[in-house]
mmCIF file of C-alpha atoms in Angstrom:
data_model
loop_
_atom_site.group_PDB
_atom_site.id
_atom_site.type_symbol
_atom_site.label_atom_id
_atom_site.label_comp_id
_atom_site.label_asym_id
_atom_site.label_seq_id
_atom_site.Cartn_x
_atom_site.Cartn_y
_atom_site.Cartn_z
ATOM 1 C CA UNK H 170 100.016 144.004 63.244
ATOM 2 C CA UNK H 171 102.298 140.961 63.683
ATOM 3 C CA UNK H 172 104.471 140.721 66.804
ATOM 4 C CA UNK H 173 108.058 141.937 66.517
ATOM 5 C CA UNK H 174 109.441 138.610 67.703
ATOM 6 C CA UNK H 175 108.592 135.031 66.825
ATOM 7 C CA UNK H 176 109.188 133.456 70.225
ATOM 8 C CA UNK H 177 106.227 133.559 72.634
ATOM 9 C CA UNK H 178 106.815 135.840 75.620
ATOM 10 C CA UNK H 179 104.857 135.315 78.817
ATOM 11 C CA UNK H 180 104.291 137.720 81.679
ATOM 12 C CA UNK H 181 103.183 135.336 84.406
ATOM 13 C CA UNK H 182 100.537 133.219 82.676
ATOM 14 C CA UNK H 183 99.716 135.914 80.122
ATOM 15 C CA UNK H 184 100.977 135.769 76.543
ATOM 16 C CA UNK H 185 102.224 139.317 75.874
ATOM 17 C CA UNK H 186 104.323 138.850 72.729
ATOM 18 C CA UNK H 187 102.506 141.622 70.762
ATOM 19 C CA UNK H 188 103.157 144.097 73.607
ATOM 20 C CA UNK H 189 106.932 143.471 73.698
ATOM 21 C CA UNK H 190 109.092 146.222 72.221
ATOM 22 C CA UNK H 191 112.555 145.236 73.467
ATOM 23 C CA UNK H 192 114.127 141.867 74.158
ATOM 24 C CA UNK H 193 117.521 141.025 75.637
ATOM 25 C CA UNK H 194 119.152 137.784 76.696
ATOM 26 C CA UNK H 195 117.412 137.802 80.080
ATOM 27 C CA UNK H 196 114.784 140.584 79.970
ATOM 28 C CA UNK H 197 111.953 142.068 77.952
ATOM 29 C CA UNK H 198 110.173 145.420 77.901
ATOM 30 C CA UNK H 199 106.472 145.701 77.155
ATOM 31 C CA UNK H 200 103.814 148.360 76.873
ATOM 32 C CA UNK H 201 101.296 148.506 79.705
ATOM 33 C CA UNK H 202 97.651 147.565 79.208
ATOM 34 C CA UNK H 203 96.503 150.494 81.342
ATOM 35 C CA UNK H 204 99.329 153.014 81.773
ATOM 36 C CA UNK H 205 99.157 155.335 84.765
ATOM 37 C CA UNK H 206 100.701 158.126 82.664
ATOM 38 C CA UNK H 207 101.698 158.247 78.974
ATOM 39 C CA UNK H 208 104.782 156.102 78.376
ATOM 40 C CA UNK H 209 104.312 153.870 81.465
ATOM 41 C CA UNK H 210 106.034 150.616 80.455
ATOM 42 C CA UNK H 211 107.231 147.468 82.214
ATOM 43 C CA UNK H 212 110.563 145.622 82.175
ATOM 44 C CA UNK H 213 110.587 142.023 83.320
ATOM 45 C CA UNK H 214 112.975 139.065 83.353
ATOM 46 C CA UNK H 215 112.302 136.489 80.640
ATOM 47 C CA UNK H 216 112.273 133.752 83.256
ATOM 48 C CA UNK H 217 109.083 133.954 85.321
ATOM 49 C CA UNK H 218 110.807 134.692 88.626
ATOM 50 C CA UNK H 219 108.380 135.954 91.253
ATOM 51 C CA UNK H 220 110.802 138.034 93.321
ATOM 52 C CA UNK H 221 113.980 140.044 92.788
ATOM 53 C CA UNK H 222 115.821 137.682 95.136
ATOM 54 C CA UNK H 223 114.938 134.776 92.801
ATOM 55 C CA UNK H 224 117.119 136.184 90.002
ATOM 56 C CA UNK H 225 120.698 135.126 89.448
ATOM 57 C CA UNK H 226 123.515 137.645 88.992
ATOM 58 C CA UNK H 227 123.299 137.698 85.170
ATOM 59 C CA UNK H 228 119.517 138.221 85.269
ATOM 60 C CA UNK H 229 119.763 141.069 87.821
ATOM 61 C CA UNK H 230 122.473 142.790 85.799
ATOM 62 C CA UNK H 231 120.529 142.447 82.548
ATOM 63 C CA UNK H 232 117.257 143.572 84.164
ATOM 64 C CA UNK H 233 118.707 146.785 85.579
ATOM 65 C CA UNK H 234 120.748 147.619 82.473
ATOM 66 C CA UNK H 235 117.534 147.163 80.466
ATOM 67 C CA UNK H 236 115.609 149.376 82.913
ATOM 68 C CA UNK H 237 118.287 152.039 82.498
ATOM 69 C CA UNK H 238 118.234 151.850 78.690
ATOM 70 C CA UNK H 239 114.430 151.749 78.381
ATOM 71 C CA UNK H 240 114.181 154.556 80.930
ATOM 72 C CA UNK H 241 116.431 156.811 78.847
ATOM 73 C CA UNK H 242 114.337 156.068 75.762
ATOM 74 C CA UNK H 243 110.907 156.743 77.307
ATOM 75 C CA UNK H 244 112.169 159.875 79.043
ATOM 76 C CA UNK H 245 113.438 161.223 75.718
ATOM 77 C CA UNK H 246 110.519 160.026 73.599
ATOM 78 C CA UNK H 247 107.766 161.230 75.946
ATOM 79 C CA UNK H 248 109.510 164.538 76.730
ATOM 80 C CA UNK H 249 109.814 163.736 80.431
ATOM 81 C CA UNK H 250 112.177 165.399 82.849
ATOM 82 C CA UNK H 251 112.207 162.538 85.382
ATOM 83 C CA UNK H 252 111.175 158.922 85.884
ATOM 84 C CA UNK H 253 109.489 156.832 88.532
ATOM 85 C CA UNK H 254 111.074 153.381 88.601
ATOM 86 C CA UNK H 255 109.291 150.948 90.902
ATOM 87 C CA UNK H 256 109.245 147.266 91.774
ATOM 88 C CA UNK H 257 106.438 145.820 93.867
ATOM 89 C CA UNK H 258 108.437 142.840 95.116
ATOM 90 C CA UNK H 259 105.834 140.331 96.272
ATOM 91 C CA UNK H 260 102.070 140.295 96.936
ATOM 92 C CA UNK H 261 102.280 142.245 100.207
ATOM 93 C CA UNK H 262 104.049 145.026 98.282
ATOM 94 C CA UNK H 263 101.211 145.218 95.739
ATOM 95 C CA UNK H 264 102.580 142.864 93.060
ATOM 96 C CA UNK H 265 99.544 141.735 91.038
ATOM 97 C CA UNK H 266 101.229 139.368 88.563
ATOM 98 C CA UNK H 267 103.523 136.716 90.103
ATOM 99 C CA UNK H 268 106.326 137.621 87.687
ATOM 100 C CA UNK H 269 108.847 140.245 88.755
ATOM 101 C CA UNK H 270 108.410 143.476 86.834
ATOM 102 C CA UNK H 271 109.742 146.998 86.982
ATOM 103 C CA UNK H 272 107.451 149.939 86.274
ATOM 104 C CA UNK H 273 109.049 152.812 84.348
ATOM 105 C CA UNK H 274 106.864 155.902 84.367
ATOM 106 C CA UNK H 275 107.967 159.092 82.576
ATOM 107 C CA UNK H 276 107.218 162.189 84.655
ATOM 108 C CA UNK H 277 106.887 165.882 83.972
ATOM 109 C CA UNK H 278 106.724 168.756 86.403
ATOM 110 C CA UNK H 279 103.223 169.162 87.879
ATOM 111 C CA UNK H 280 101.818 166.185 85.915
ATOM 112 C CA UNK H 281 99.783 164.986 88.904
ATOM 113 C CA UNK H 282 99.034 168.307 90.616
ATOM 114 C CA UNK H 283 95.313 167.767 90.067
ATOM 115 C CA UNK H 284 95.515 164.381 91.811
ATOM 116 C CA UNK H 285 97.447 165.299 94.933
ATOM 117 C CA UNK H 286 100.929 166.050 93.617
ATOM 118 C CA UNK H 287 103.846 164.041 92.335
ATOM 119 C CA UNK H 288 103.700 161.438 95.137
ATOM 120 C CA UNK H 289 100.153 160.446 94.066
ATOM 121 C CA UNK H 290 101.821 158.001 91.667
ATOM 122 C CA UNK H 291 102.553 155.632 94.569
ATOM 123 C CA UNK H 292 98.906 155.340 95.532
ATOM 124 C CA UNK H 293 98.048 154.821 91.876
ATOM 125 C CA UNK H 294 100.577 151.979 91.625
ATOM 126 C CA UNK H 295 99.256 150.301 94.762
ATOM 127 C CA UNK H 296 95.561 150.862 93.990
ATOM 128 C CA UNK H 297 93.164 149.251 91.567
ATOM 129 C CA UNK H 298 94.308 151.464 88.702
ATOM 130 C CA UNK H 299 97.823 149.978 88.956
ATOM 131 C CA UNK H 300 96.595 146.355 89.128
ATOM 132 C CA UNK H 301 98.215 145.000 85.960
ATOM 133 C CA UNK H 302 97.130 141.439 86.762
ATOM 134 C CA UNK H 303 93.474 142.392 87.026
ATOM 135 C CA UNK H 304 93.527 144.200 83.697
ATOM 136 C CA UNK H 305 95.289 141.300 81.979
ATOM 137 C CA UNK H 306 92.748 138.844 83.402
ATOM 138 C CA UNK H 307 89.892 141.002 82.163
ATOM 139 C CA UNK H 308 91.407 140.857 78.691
ATOM 140 C CA UNK H 309 91.823 137.069 78.763
ATOM 141 C CA UNK H 310 89.155 134.620 77.660
ATOM 142 C CA UNK H 311 88.603 133.477 81.253
ATOM 143 C CA UNK H 312 86.635 136.639 82.022
ATOM 144 C CA UNK H 313 84.314 138.924 80.096
ATOM 145 C CA UNK H 314 86.050 141.544 78.020
ATOM 146 C CA UNK H 315 86.711 144.787 79.897
ATOM 147 C CA UNK H 316 83.837 145.450 82.261
ATOM 148 C CA UNK H 317 83.037 149.008 83.303
ATOM 149 C CA UNK H 318 86.259 150.949 83.699
ATOM 150 C CA UNK H 319 87.124 152.040 87.238
ATOM 151 C CA UNK H 320 87.623 155.670 86.229
ATOM 152 C CA UNK H 321 86.691 157.896 83.325
ATOM 153 C CA UNK H 322 90.169 159.127 82.386
ATOM 154 C CA UNK H 323 92.039 155.810 82.042
ATOM 155 C CA UNK H 324 90.693 153.100 79.799
ATOM 156 C CA UNK H 325 92.241 149.677 79.174
ATOM 157 C CA UNK H 326 93.810 149.544 75.751
ATOM 158 C CA UNK H 327 93.152 147.015 73.023
ATOM 159 C CA UNK H 328 95.644 144.564 71.518
ATOM 160 C CA UNK H 329 96.067 146.595 68.321
ATOM 161 C CA UNK H 330 96.788 149.860 70.127
ATOM 162 C CA UNK H 331 99.377 148.182 72.354
ATOM 163 C CA UNK H 332 100.993 146.427 69.367
ATOM 164 C CA UNK H 333 101.244 149.751 67.512
ATOM 165 C CA UNK H 334 102.910 151.366 70.521
ATOM 166 C CA UNK H 335 105.259 148.384 70.842
ATOM 167 C CA UNK H 336 106.320 148.822 67.179
ATOM 168 C CA UNK H 337 106.864 152.556 67.688
ATOM 169 C CA UNK H 338 108.921 151.993 70.854
ATOM 170 C CA UNK H 339 110.975 149.284 69.123
ATOM 171 C CA UNK H 340 112.087 151.879 66.587
ATOM 172 C CA UNK H 341 112.850 154.284 69.432
ATOM 173 C CA UNK H 342 114.946 151.649 71.222
ATOM 174 C CA UNK H 343 117.075 151.290 68.064
ATOM 175 C CA UNK H 344 117.552 155.077 68.062
ATOM 176 C CA UNK H 345 118.412 155.014 71.772
ATOM 177 C CA UNK H 346 120.968 152.236 71.255
ATOM 178 C CA UNK H 347 122.613 154.240 68.449
ATOM 179 C CA UNK H 348 122.681 157.308 70.697
ATOM 180 C CA UNK H 349 124.119 155.304 73.612
ATOM 181 C CA UNK H 350 126.815 153.808 71.359
ATOM 182 C CA UNK H 351 127.769 157.251 70.077
ATOM 183 C CA UNK H 352 127.906 158.603 73.646
ATOM 184 C CA UNK H 353 130.119 155.697 74.769
ATOM 185 C CA UNK H 354 132.460 156.256 71.806
ATOM 186 C CA UNK H 355 132.814 159.937 72.732
ATOM 187 C CA UNK H 356 134.149 158.978 76.166
#
């Protein structure tokens, strides 16, 4: 499946163009290689800024408006009742790719009861299963393709699967934008 955009998009050093489902002036949204829960996506600035404090005013505004818009879409599309929105701002905070990114994770009541409750998501983000950089490196040609997976329930996804999800979510973003426009007009 061809990428939705013609311009290469990088997340740190990783080319992620086929994973991108939404692009704005200063930000992009992409599907996650190894989502913690269904619908777990990332929103990142187009410029490879490492930290939130590295962004200028226009980039911060665009990033958070994009997080809000993508969040509404994934919550609706995945039938969630809430969202986790998280930024690991720097290596000591668990950031695994030196490119600022916001995790958006759709949540449902009791979705992690078998893993310690709703707050278990924070340990998942900080642990090996949330290490986006590691999973991207494993996919790259610099390392062997996907060694043994660290758990039996979450498997890294292939390029084609992520591209298909990106296409599906692109269509959903168009629907969300139409809905948002209609809601704004009603005010």
